[in-house]
Structure formats: C-alpha cells, structure tokens
Amino acid sequence: MPETPPAAAPAPPRPVRFGVHGSSHLARRLIAAAGTDPDTVEFVPYEVTEPFRLLREGAMDLMIVKYDLFEADIAASATLAQDHRAVIVGEHHPLAGRDEVSIEEAAEYDAFSCPGDFPPYVWDLIVPPRTPAGTPIRRVHPMTTQEGMAAVLATTQAVHVSFQSLADVVPPHIRVVPMRGLPPAPVMIGWLRGARLSPEAAALVAAAERSAKP
C-alpha cells in the first residue's frame, strides 16, 4: 500500500503591511511600544498626493494617520502619540539657524498648497489658511513628492509648515525647526473600514491602544 505523503506545512502568516509617508521612525516607535518587533512589519511607502489609494486597493493593512478623518471608509484607532509642529526650510533660509520659530514668523514666507487627493480639511489643520493671529498663510507652492518639496525649499525661501517627525528623513541641506503656535497632531493607526484585518494586524492595533493608555 503506498505511503501517504506528508501534509504540507502551513504557510507562515503574511507580515503586517504598514503604510508610512516619508519616515517610518514614528511608526516603528508605536509598533515597538505595542510589543511587536518593527523588523517583522513590512513598511509600505505612500505619497501624500494619494494618501489612501494603497489602503483602498488592499496593498497595505494599516497606516499612520493624523487628525480626525471624515473619510467614510477609513477607521482609526484611539490617539497613540502626538507629533509636534515644525517648519521645514532650506539650509539658506533666514529661519534655518533658529532653535525655534513661531507660526507667525513662518507665515511671512510662501507655503505649500493642498496636494492631489489629500483631504483639504486635514490640510487646513496642517497648513492652516490663517495663523492664530489672523495672518494669511500663502499656500502657493505645489506639493508633490518629498523630493519635489525639498527641491523647492532648496531653491526658494518657501517654508513647509509640518511636523518634527520629518527630521528623520529630510536630506542634509534641509532644516527642521521646531515651531510654536500650532498644537501637535494626534497620531493614530488607520485601516479600511469593514476590511477583515489579519489576526496579526488586529492584535497590533489593540496592543498599540493598550500601550498608549496612561
């Protein structure tokens, strides 16, 4: 009687695919705090011009999101961290050598407009139309890729009103200067609403929320 061939070993679970824009350092810190080795996670870069396309296409399971989203198909965790504000400038810029600047000072220079399919209501929180004192922020430069932004900053006196987390990824000729006058951004993990998360992805979200509780 022929021997029964051994059963095939089950396939190992697929790594959690985690979407990040620019730096993965913030995501890695959240993942490590949740008790997961960041090196076991697959980081998937996405462009700010199409922030949710890969999530909606099923090319990633989770992603970093900031601020409350009103996208009907995107769900988000509780707030896990805060990303403090900064102004991003070229090394030649008058603000580049400062230890800190205010949003009122940053508003003296041209900033970037809302890119592509990025939600305008979120961009208004990142780069508000006006400062708290009422000064208009001139959002005139097109925002494309990080490389394109760096090229504009390197060749003009433009500023990008952004976040301190970008300090991990900007090239050497770009400066990230802490900025006061705007509140930090709440940082969450987002996923496609109604999607069947893998056990690993669901466990990562749950552990991240537990680790963020005071």
Coordinates of N, CA and C in Angstrom, one line a residue:
M1 N 0.8 -1.2 0.0 CA 0.0 0.0 0.0 C 0.9 1.3 0.0
P2 N 0.7 2.2 -0.9 CA 1.6 3.4 -1.0 C 1.5 4.2 0.3
E3 N 2.6 4.8 0.6 CA 2.6 5.7 1.8 C 1.9 7.0 1.5
T4 N 1.2 7.5 2.5 CA 0.5 8.8 2.3 C 1.6 9.9 2.4
P5 N 1.6 10.8 1.4 CA 2.6 11.9 1.5 C 2.4 12.8 2.7
P6 N 3.4 13.3 3.3 CA 3.2 14.2 4.5 C 2.4 15.4 4.1
A7 N 1.6 15.9 5.0 CA 0.9 17.1 4.7 C 1.8 18.3 4.6
A8 N 1.5 19.2 3.7 CA 2.3 20.4 3.5 C 2.2 21.3 4.8
A9 N 3.3 21.9 5.1 CA 3.4 22.8 6.3 C 2.5 24.0 6.0
P10 N 1.8 24.5 6.9 CA 1.0 25.7 6.7 C 1.9 26.9 6.3
A11 N 1.4 27.7 5.5 CA 2.2 28.9 5.1 C 2.4 29.8 6.3
P12 N 3.5 30.4 6.4 CA 3.7 31.4 7.5 C 2.8 32.6 7.4
P13 N 2.4 33.2 8.4 CA 1.5 34.4 8.3 C 2.2 35.5 7.5
R14 N 1.4 36.2 6.7 CA 2.0 37.3 6.0 C 2.3 38.5 6.9
P15 N 3.5 39.2 6.8 CA 3.8 40.3 7.6 C 2.7 41.4 7.5
V16 N 2.5 42.1 8.6 CA 1.6 43.2 8.5 C 2.2 44.3 7.6
R17 N 1.4 44.8 6.7 CA 1.8 45.8 5.7 C 1.4 47.2 6.3
F18 N 2.3 48.0 6.6 CA 2.1 49.2 7.4 C 2.5 50.4 6.5
G19 N 1.5 51.2 6.2 CA 1.7 52.4 5.3 C 2.4 53.6 6.1
V20 N 3.4 54.1 5.5 CA 4.1 55.3 6.1 C 4.3 56.3 5.0
H21 N 4.3 57.6 5.4 CA 4.7 58.6 4.4 C 6.0 59.2 4.9
G22 N 7.0 59.1 4.1 CA 8.3 59.7 4.5 C 9.0 58.8 5.5
S23 N 9.1 59.2 6.7 CA 9.8 58.5 7.8 C 9.0 57.3 8.3
S24 N 9.6 56.2 8.6 CA 9.0 55.1 9.3 C 9.3 55.1 10.8
H25 N 10.1 56.1 11.2 CA 10.5 56.1 12.6 C 9.4 56.2 13.6
L26 N 8.4 57.1 13.3 CA 7.3 57.2 14.2 C 6.5 55.9 14.2
A27 N 6.2 55.3 13.1 CA 5.5 54.0 13.1 C 6.3 53.0 13.9
R28 N 7.6 52.9 13.7 CA 8.4 51.9 14.4 C 8.3 52.1 15.9
R29 N 8.3 53.4 16.3 CA 8.2 53.6 17.8 C 6.9 53.1 18.3
L30 N 5.8 53.4 17.6 CA 4.5 52.9 18.0 C 4.4 51.4 18.1
I31 N 5.0 50.8 17.0 CA 4.9 49.3 16.9 C 5.8 48.7 18.0
A32 N 6.9 49.3 18.3 CA 7.8 48.7 19.4 C 7.1 48.9 20.7
A33 N 6.4 50.0 20.9 CA 5.7 50.3 22.2 C 4.6 49.3 22.4
A34 N 4.1 48.8 21.3 CA 3.0 47.8 21.3 C 3.5 46.4 21.5
G35 N 4.8 46.2 21.7 CA 5.4 44.9 21.9 C 5.7 44.0 20.7
T36 N 5.7 44.7 19.5 CA 6.0 44.0 18.3 C 7.3 44.4 17.8
D37 N 8.1 43.5 17.2 CA 9.4 43.9 16.6 C 9.1 44.6 15.3
P38 N 9.5 45.8 15.2 CA 9.3 46.5 13.9 C 9.9 45.9 12.7
D39 N 10.9 45.1 12.9 CA 11.6 44.4 11.8 C 10.7 43.3 11.2
T40 N 9.6 42.9 11.9 CA 8.7 41.9 11.4 C 7.6 42.5 10.6
V41 N 7.5 43.8 10.5 CA 6.5 44.5 9.8 C 7.0 45.0 8.5
E42 N 6.2 44.9 7.4 CA 6.6 45.4 6.1 C 6.1 46.8 6.0
F43 N 7.0 47.8 5.8 CA 6.6 49.2 5.7 C 6.4 49.5 4.2
V44 N 5.2 50.1 4.0 CA 4.8 50.4 2.6 C 4.7 51.9 2.4
P45 N 5.6 52.5 1.7 CA 5.6 54.0 1.5 C 4.4 54.4 0.6
Y46 N 3.8 55.6 1.0 CA 2.7 56.1 0.1 C 3.0 57.6 -0.1
E47 N 2.5 58.1 -1.2 CA 2.7 59.6 -1.5 C 1.5 60.4 -0.9
V48 N 1.9 61.6 -0.5 CA 0.9 62.5 0.1 C -0.2 62.9 -0.9
T49 N 0.1 62.8 -2.2 CA -0.9 63.1 -3.2 C -2.0 62.1 -3.3
E50 N -1.7 60.9 -2.9 CA -2.7 59.8 -2.9 C -2.7 59.0 -1.6
P51 N -3.0 59.7 -0.5 CA -2.7 59.0 0.8 C -3.4 57.7 1.1
F52 N -4.6 57.5 0.6 CA -5.4 56.3 0.9 C -5.5 55.3 -0.2
R53 N -4.9 55.6 -1.4 CA -5.1 54.7 -2.5 C -4.6 53.3 -2.2
L54 N -3.5 53.1 -1.7 CA -2.9 51.7 -1.4 C -3.8 51.0 -0.4
L55 N -4.3 51.7 0.6 CA -5.1 51.1 1.6 C -6.4 50.6 0.9
R56 N -7.0 51.5 0.1 CA -8.3 51.1 -0.6 C -8.1 50.0 -1.6
E57 N -6.9 49.9 -2.1 CA -6.6 48.8 -3.1 C -6.2 47.5 -2.5
G58 N -6.0 47.5 -1.2 CA -5.7 46.3 -0.5 C -4.2 46.0 -0.5
A59 N -3.4 47.1 -0.8 CA -1.9 46.9 -0.8 C -1.2 47.1 0.5
M60 N -2.0 47.6 1.5 CA -1.5 47.7 2.9 C -2.6 47.4 3.8
D61 N -2.3 47.0 5.0 CA -3.3 46.7 6.0 C -3.6 47.8 7.0
L62 N -2.6 48.5 7.4 CA -2.7 49.6 8.3 C -1.8 50.8 7.8
M63 N -2.1 52.0 8.4 CA -1.3 53.1 8.0 C -1.3 54.1 9.2
I64 N -0.3 55.0 9.2 CA -0.3 56.1 10.1 C -1.3 57.2 9.6
V65 N -2.1 57.7 10.5 CA -3.0 58.8 10.1 C -2.9 59.9 11.2
K66 N -3.1 61.1 10.9 CA -3.1 62.2 11.8 C -4.4 63.0 11.7
Y67 N -4.8 63.5 12.8 CA -6.1 64.2 13.0 C -7.3 63.3 12.7
D68 N -8.5 63.8 13.1 CA -9.7 63.0 12.8 C -10.1 63.1 11.4
L69 N -10.4 61.9 10.8 CA -10.7 61.8 9.4 C -12.2 61.6 9.3
F70 N -12.7 62.2 8.2 CA -14.1 62.1 7.9 C -14.3 61.3 6.6
E71 N -13.3 60.5 6.3 CA -13.5 59.6 5.2 C -14.4 58.4 5.6
A72 N -15.4 58.1 4.9 CA -16.4 57.2 5.3 C -15.9 55.7 5.4
D73 N -14.8 55.5 4.6 CA -14.3 54.1 4.5 C -13.0 53.9 5.3
I74 N -12.6 54.9 6.1 CA -11.4 54.8 6.9 C -11.7 54.8 8.4
A75 N -11.3 53.7 9.1 CA -11.5 53.7 10.5 C -10.1 54.0 11.2
A76 N -10.1 54.4 12.4 CA -8.9 54.8 13.1 C -8.9 54.4 14.5
S77 N -7.7 54.1 15.1 CA -7.6 53.8 16.5 C -7.8 55.0 17.4
A78 N -7.6 54.8 18.6 CA -7.5 55.9 19.6 C -6.2 56.6 19.3
T79 N -6.1 57.8 19.9 CA -4.8 58.6 19.7 C -3.7 57.8 20.4
L80 N -2.6 57.6 19.7 CA -1.5 56.9 20.2 C -0.3 57.7 20.6
A81 N -0.1 58.9 20.0 CA 1.0 59.8 20.2 C 0.7 61.2 19.7
Q82 N 1.6 62.1 19.9 CA 1.5 63.4 19.4 C 2.7 63.7 18.5
D83 N 2.5 64.3 17.3 CA 3.6 64.8 16.5 C 3.7 66.3 16.6
H84 N 4.7 66.8 17.2 CA 4.9 68.2 17.4 C 5.2 69.0 16.1
R85 N 4.9 70.2 16.1 CA 5.0 71.0 14.9 C 6.4 71.5 14.6
A86 N 6.6 71.8 13.3 CA 7.9 72.3 12.9 C 7.7 73.0 11.6
V87 N 8.7 73.8 11.2 CA 8.7 74.5 9.9 C 10.0 73.9 9.2
I88 N 9.7 73.5 8.0 CA 10.8 72.8 7.2 C 11.3 73.9 6.2
V89 N 12.6 74.1 6.1 CA 13.2 75.1 5.3 C 14.5 74.7 4.7
G90 N 15.0 75.3 3.6 CA 16.3 75.1 3.1 C 17.4 75.6 4.0
E91 N 18.6 75.1 3.9 CA 19.7 75.5 4.8 C 20.0 77.0 4.7
H92 N 19.7 77.6 3.5 CA 20.0 79.0 3.3 C 18.9 79.9 3.9
H93 N 17.8 79.4 4.3 CA 16.7 80.2 4.7 C 16.9 81.1 6.0
P94 N 16.4 82.2 6.1 CA 16.6 83.1 7.3 C 16.2 82.4 8.6
L95 N 15.2 81.4 8.5 CA 14.8 80.8 9.8 C 15.6 79.5 10.1
A96 N 16.5 79.1 9.1 CA 17.2 77.8 9.2 C 18.0 77.6 10.5
G97 N 18.6 78.7 11.0 CA 19.5 78.6 12.1 C 18.9 78.8 13.4
R98 N 17.6 78.9 13.5 CA 16.9 79.2 14.7 C 16.7 77.9 15.5
D99 N 16.6 78.0 16.8 CA 16.3 76.9 17.7 C 14.8 76.6 17.7
E100 N 14.0 77.7 17.4 CA 12.5 77.6 17.4 C 12.0 78.8 16.7
V101 N 10.9 78.7 16.0 CA 10.2 79.8 15.4 C 8.7 79.7 15.8
S102 N 8.0 80.8 15.5 CA 6.6 80.8 15.7 C 5.9 80.7 14.4
I103 N 4.6 80.3 14.4 CA 3.8 80.2 13.2 C 3.7 81.6 12.5
E104 N 3.7 82.6 13.4 CA 3.5 84.0 12.8 C 4.8 84.3 12.0
E105 N 5.9 83.9 12.4 CA 7.2 84.1 11.6 C 7.1 83.3 10.4
A106 N 6.7 82.1 10.5 CA 6.7 81.2 9.3 C 5.7 81.8 8.2
A107 N 4.7 82.5 8.7 CA 3.7 83.0 7.7 C 4.2 84.1 6.9
E108 N 5.4 84.6 7.2 CA 6.0 85.7 6.3 C 6.5 85.1 5.0
Y109 N 6.5 83.8 4.8 CA 7.0 83.2 3.7 C 6.0 82.3 3.0
D110 N 6.1 82.1 1.7 CA 5.2 81.2 0.9 C 5.3 79.8 1.4
A111 N 4.1 79.2 1.5 CA 4.0 77.8 1.9 C 3.4 76.9 0.8
F112 N 3.0 75.7 1.1 CA 2.6 74.7 0.1 C 1.1 74.5 0.1
S113 N 0.5 74.3 -1.1 CA -0.9 74.1 -1.2 C -1.3 72.6 -1.0
C114 N -2.6 72.4 -0.9 CA -3.0 71.0 -0.6 C -2.7 70.1 -1.8
P115 N -2.1 69.0 -1.6 CA -1.7 68.1 -2.8 C -2.8 67.1 -3.2
G116 N -2.9 67.0 -4.5 CA -3.7 65.9 -5.1 C -5.0 65.5 -4.4
D117 N -5.1 64.3 -4.0 CA -6.3 63.8 -3.4 C -6.3 63.9 -1.8
F118 N -5.3 64.6 -1.3 CA -5.2 64.8 0.1 C -6.4 65.5 0.6
P119 N -7.1 65.1 1.7 CA -8.3 65.8 2.2 C -8.0 67.2 2.6
P120 N -8.7 68.2 1.9 CA -8.5 69.6 2.2 C -8.7 69.9 3.7
Y121 N -9.7 69.3 4.3 CA -10.0 69.6 5.7 C -8.9 69.2 6.6
V122 N -8.1 68.2 6.3 CA -6.9 67.9 7.1 C -5.7 68.8 6.7
W123 N -5.6 69.2 5.5 CA -4.5 70.1 5.1 C -4.7 71.4 5.8
D124 N -6.0 71.8 6.0 CA -6.3 73.1 6.8 C -5.8 73.0 8.2
L125 N -5.6 71.8 8.7 CA -5.1 71.7 10.1 C -3.5 71.6 10.1
I126 N -3.0 71.1 9.0 CA -1.5 71.0 8.9 C -1.0 72.4 8.5
V127 N -1.5 72.9 7.4 CA -1.1 74.3 6.9 C -2.4 75.1 6.9
P128 N -2.7 75.7 8.1 CA -4.0 76.5 8.1 C -4.0 77.7 7.2
P129 N -5.2 78.1 6.7 CA -5.3 79.3 5.9 C -4.8 80.5 6.6
R130 N -4.9 80.6 7.9 CA -4.5 81.8 8.7 C -3.8 81.3 10.0
T131 N -3.0 82.1 10.5 CA -2.4 81.9 11.8 C -3.4 82.2 12.9
P132 N -3.1 81.8 14.1 CA -4.0 82.1 15.2 C -4.2 83.6 15.3
A133 N -3.2 84.4 14.9 CA -3.4 85.9 15.0 C -4.1 86.5 13.8
G134 N -4.5 85.6 12.8 CA -5.2 86.1 11.7 C -4.4 86.4 10.4
T135 N -3.1 86.2 10.5 CA -2.3 86.4 9.3 C -2.5 85.3 8.3
P136 N -2.8 85.7 7.0 CA -3.0 84.7 6.0 C -1.7 83.9 5.7
I137 N -1.8 82.6 5.5 CA -0.6 81.8 5.1 C -0.8 81.6 3.6
R138 N 0.2 82.0 2.9 CA 0.2 82.0 1.4 C 0.5 80.6 0.9
R139 N -0.5 79.8 0.7 CA -0.3 78.4 0.3 C -0.2 78.3 -1.3
V140 N 0.9 78.5 -1.8 CA 1.1 78.7 -3.2 C 1.9 77.7 -4.0
H141 N 2.9 77.1 -3.3 CA 3.8 76.1 -4.0 C 3.1 74.8 -4.1
P142 N 3.1 74.1 -5.2 CA 2.5 72.8 -5.4 C 3.3 71.8 -4.5
M143 N 2.5 71.0 -3.8 CA 3.1 69.9 -3.0 C 3.0 68.6 -3.9
T144 N 4.2 68.0 -4.2 CA 4.2 66.8 -5.0 C 4.7 65.6 -4.2
T145 N 6.0 65.3 -4.4 CA 6.7 64.3 -3.6 C 7.6 65.0 -2.6
Q146 N 8.2 64.2 -1.7 CA 9.1 64.7 -0.7 C 10.4 65.3 -1.4
E147 N 10.8 64.6 -2.5 CA 11.9 65.1 -3.3 C 11.6 66.4 -3.9
G148 N 10.3 66.5 -4.5 CA 9.9 67.8 -5.1 C 9.8 68.9 -4.1
M149 N 9.3 68.6 -2.9 CA 9.3 69.6 -1.8 C 10.7 70.1 -1.5
A150 N 11.6 69.2 -1.3 CA 13.0 69.5 -0.9 C 13.6 70.4 -2.0
A151 N 13.3 70.1 -3.3 CA 13.9 70.9 -4.3 C 13.4 72.4 -4.3
V152 N 12.1 72.5 -4.0 CA 11.5 73.9 -3.8 C 12.1 74.6 -2.6
L153 N 12.3 73.9 -1.5 CA 12.8 74.5 -0.3 C 14.3 74.9 -0.5
A154 N 15.0 74.1 -1.3 CA 16.4 74.4 -1.5 C 16.7 75.5 -2.5
T155 N 15.7 75.9 -3.3 CA 15.9 76.9 -4.3 C 15.1 78.2 -4.1
T156 N 14.3 78.2 -3.0 CA 13.4 79.4 -2.8 C 13.5 79.7 -1.3
Q157 N 12.7 80.7 -0.8 CA 12.5 80.9 0.6 C 11.2 80.4 1.1
A158 N 10.7 79.4 0.4 CA 9.4 78.8 0.8 C 9.6 78.1 2.2
V159 N 8.5 77.8 2.9 CA 8.5 77.0 4.1 C 7.5 76.0 4.0
H160 N 7.7 74.9 4.7 CA 6.6 73.9 4.8 C 6.3 73.8 6.3
V161 N 5.0 74.1 6.6 CA 4.5 74.0 7.9 C 4.1 72.6 8.2
S162 N 4.9 71.9 9.0 CA 4.8 70.4 9.1 C 5.0 69.9 10.5
F163 N 5.8 68.8 10.6 CA 5.9 68.1 11.8 C 7.4 67.8 12.1
Q164 N 7.7 67.7 13.4 CA 9.1 67.4 13.8 C 9.5 66.0 13.4
S165 N 8.6 65.1 13.2 CA 8.9 63.7 12.8 C 9.7 63.7 11.4
L166 N 9.6 64.7 10.6 CA 10.3 64.7 9.4 C 11.8 64.9 9.5
A167 N 12.2 65.2 10.7 CA 13.6 65.3 10.9 C 14.4 64.0 10.7
D168 N 13.7 62.9 10.7 CA 14.3 61.6 10.4 C 14.6 61.4 9.0
V169 N 14.0 62.1 8.1 CA 14.1 61.8 6.7 C 14.6 62.9 5.7
V170 N 14.6 64.1 6.2 CA 15.0 65.2 5.2 C 16.5 65.1 4.9
P171 N 16.8 65.5 3.7 CA 18.2 65.5 3.2 C 19.0 66.5 4.0
P172 N 20.4 66.4 4.0 CA 21.2 67.3 4.8 C 21.1 68.8 4.5
H173 N 20.6 69.2 3.4 CA 20.5 70.6 3.1 C 19.2 71.2 3.4
I174 N 18.3 70.4 4.1 CA 17.0 70.8 4.6 C 17.0 70.9 6.1
R175 N 16.4 71.9 6.7 CA 16.4 72.0 8.2 C 14.9 71.8 8.7
V176 N 14.8 71.2 9.8 CA 13.6 71.0 10.5 C 13.6 71.8 11.8
V177 N 12.9 72.9 11.9 CA 13.0 73.9 13.0 C 11.7 73.7 13.9
P178 N 11.8 73.4 15.1 CA 10.6 73.3 16.0 C 9.8 74.6 15.9
M179 N 8.5 74.5 15.9 CA 7.6 75.7 15.7 C 6.5 75.7 16.8
R180 N 6.3 76.9 17.4 CA 5.3 77.1 18.4 C 4.1 77.8 17.7
G181 N 2.9 77.7 18.3 CA 1.8 78.4 17.8 C 0.7 77.6 17.2
L182 N 1.0 76.3 16.9 CA 0.0 75.4 16.5 C 0.1 74.1 17.3
P183 N -1.0 73.5 17.7 CA -1.0 72.3 18.5 C -0.4 71.1 17.8
P184 N 0.2 70.2 18.5 CA 0.7 69.0 17.9 C -0.5 68.2 17.3
A185 N -0.1 67.3 16.3 CA -1.1 66.5 15.7 C -1.3 65.2 16.4
P186 N -2.5 64.8 16.7 CA -2.8 63.4 17.2 C -2.4 62.4 16.2
V187 N -1.8 61.3 16.6 CA -1.3 60.3 15.7 C -2.1 59.0 16.0
M188 N -2.7 58.4 14.9 CA -3.5 57.2 15.1 C -3.0 56.1 14.1
I189 N -3.5 54.9 14.2 CA -3.4 53.9 13.1 C -4.8 53.8 12.4
G190 N -4.7 53.8 11.1 CA -5.9 53.7 10.3 C -6.0 52.4 9.5
W191 N -7.2 52.0 9.2 CA -7.4 50.8 8.3 C -8.7 51.0 7.6
L192 N -8.9 50.1 6.6 CA -10.1 50.2 5.8 C -11.3 49.7 6.5
R193 N -12.3 50.6 6.7 CA -13.5 50.2 7.5 C -14.2 49.0 6.8
G194 N -14.5 48.0 7.6 CA -15.2 46.8 7.1 C -14.2 45.8 6.6
A195 N -12.9 46.1 6.4 CA -11.9 45.1 6.0 C -11.7 44.0 7.1
R196 N -11.4 42.8 6.6 CA -11.1 41.8 7.6 C -9.6 41.8 7.9
L197 N -9.3 42.4 9.0 CA -7.9 42.5 9.3 C -7.3 41.1 9.7
S198 N -6.1 40.9 9.3 CA -5.4 39.6 9.8 C -5.3 39.6 11.3
P199 N -5.2 38.5 11.9 CA -5.1 38.4 13.4 C -3.9 39.3 13.9
E200 N -2.8 39.2 13.1 CA -1.6 40.0 13.5 C -1.9 41.5 13.4
A201 N -2.5 42.0 12.4 CA -2.8 43.4 12.3 C -3.8 43.8 13.4
A202 N -4.8 43.1 13.6 CA -5.8 43.4 14.7 C -5.1 43.4 16.0
A203 N -4.3 42.4 16.3 CA -3.6 42.4 17.6 C -2.6 43.6 17.7
L204 N -2.0 44.0 16.6 CA -1.1 45.2 16.7 C -1.9 46.4 17.1
V205 N -3.0 46.6 16.5 CA -3.8 47.8 16.8 C -4.2 47.8 18.3
A206 N -4.7 46.6 18.7 CA -5.2 46.5 20.1 C -4.1 46.7 21.1
A207 N -2.9 46.2 20.8 CA -1.7 46.3 21.7 C -1.3 47.8 21.7
A208 N -1.3 48.5 20.5 CA -0.9 49.9 20.5 C -1.8 50.7 21.3
E209 N -3.1 50.4 21.2 CA -4.1 51.2 22.0 C -3.8 51.0 23.5
R210 N -3.6 49.8 23.9 CA -3.3 49.5 25.3 C -2.0 50.2 25.8
S211 N -1.0 50.2 25.0 CA 0.3 50.8 25.4 C 0.2 52.3 25.5
A212 N -0.8 52.9 24.8 CA -0.9 54.4 24.8 C -1.8 54.9 26.0
K213 N -2.4 54.0 26.7 CA -3.2 54.4 27.8 C -2.4 54.9 28.9
P214 N -2.7 56.0 29.6 CA -1.9 56.5 30.7 C -1.9 55.5 31.9

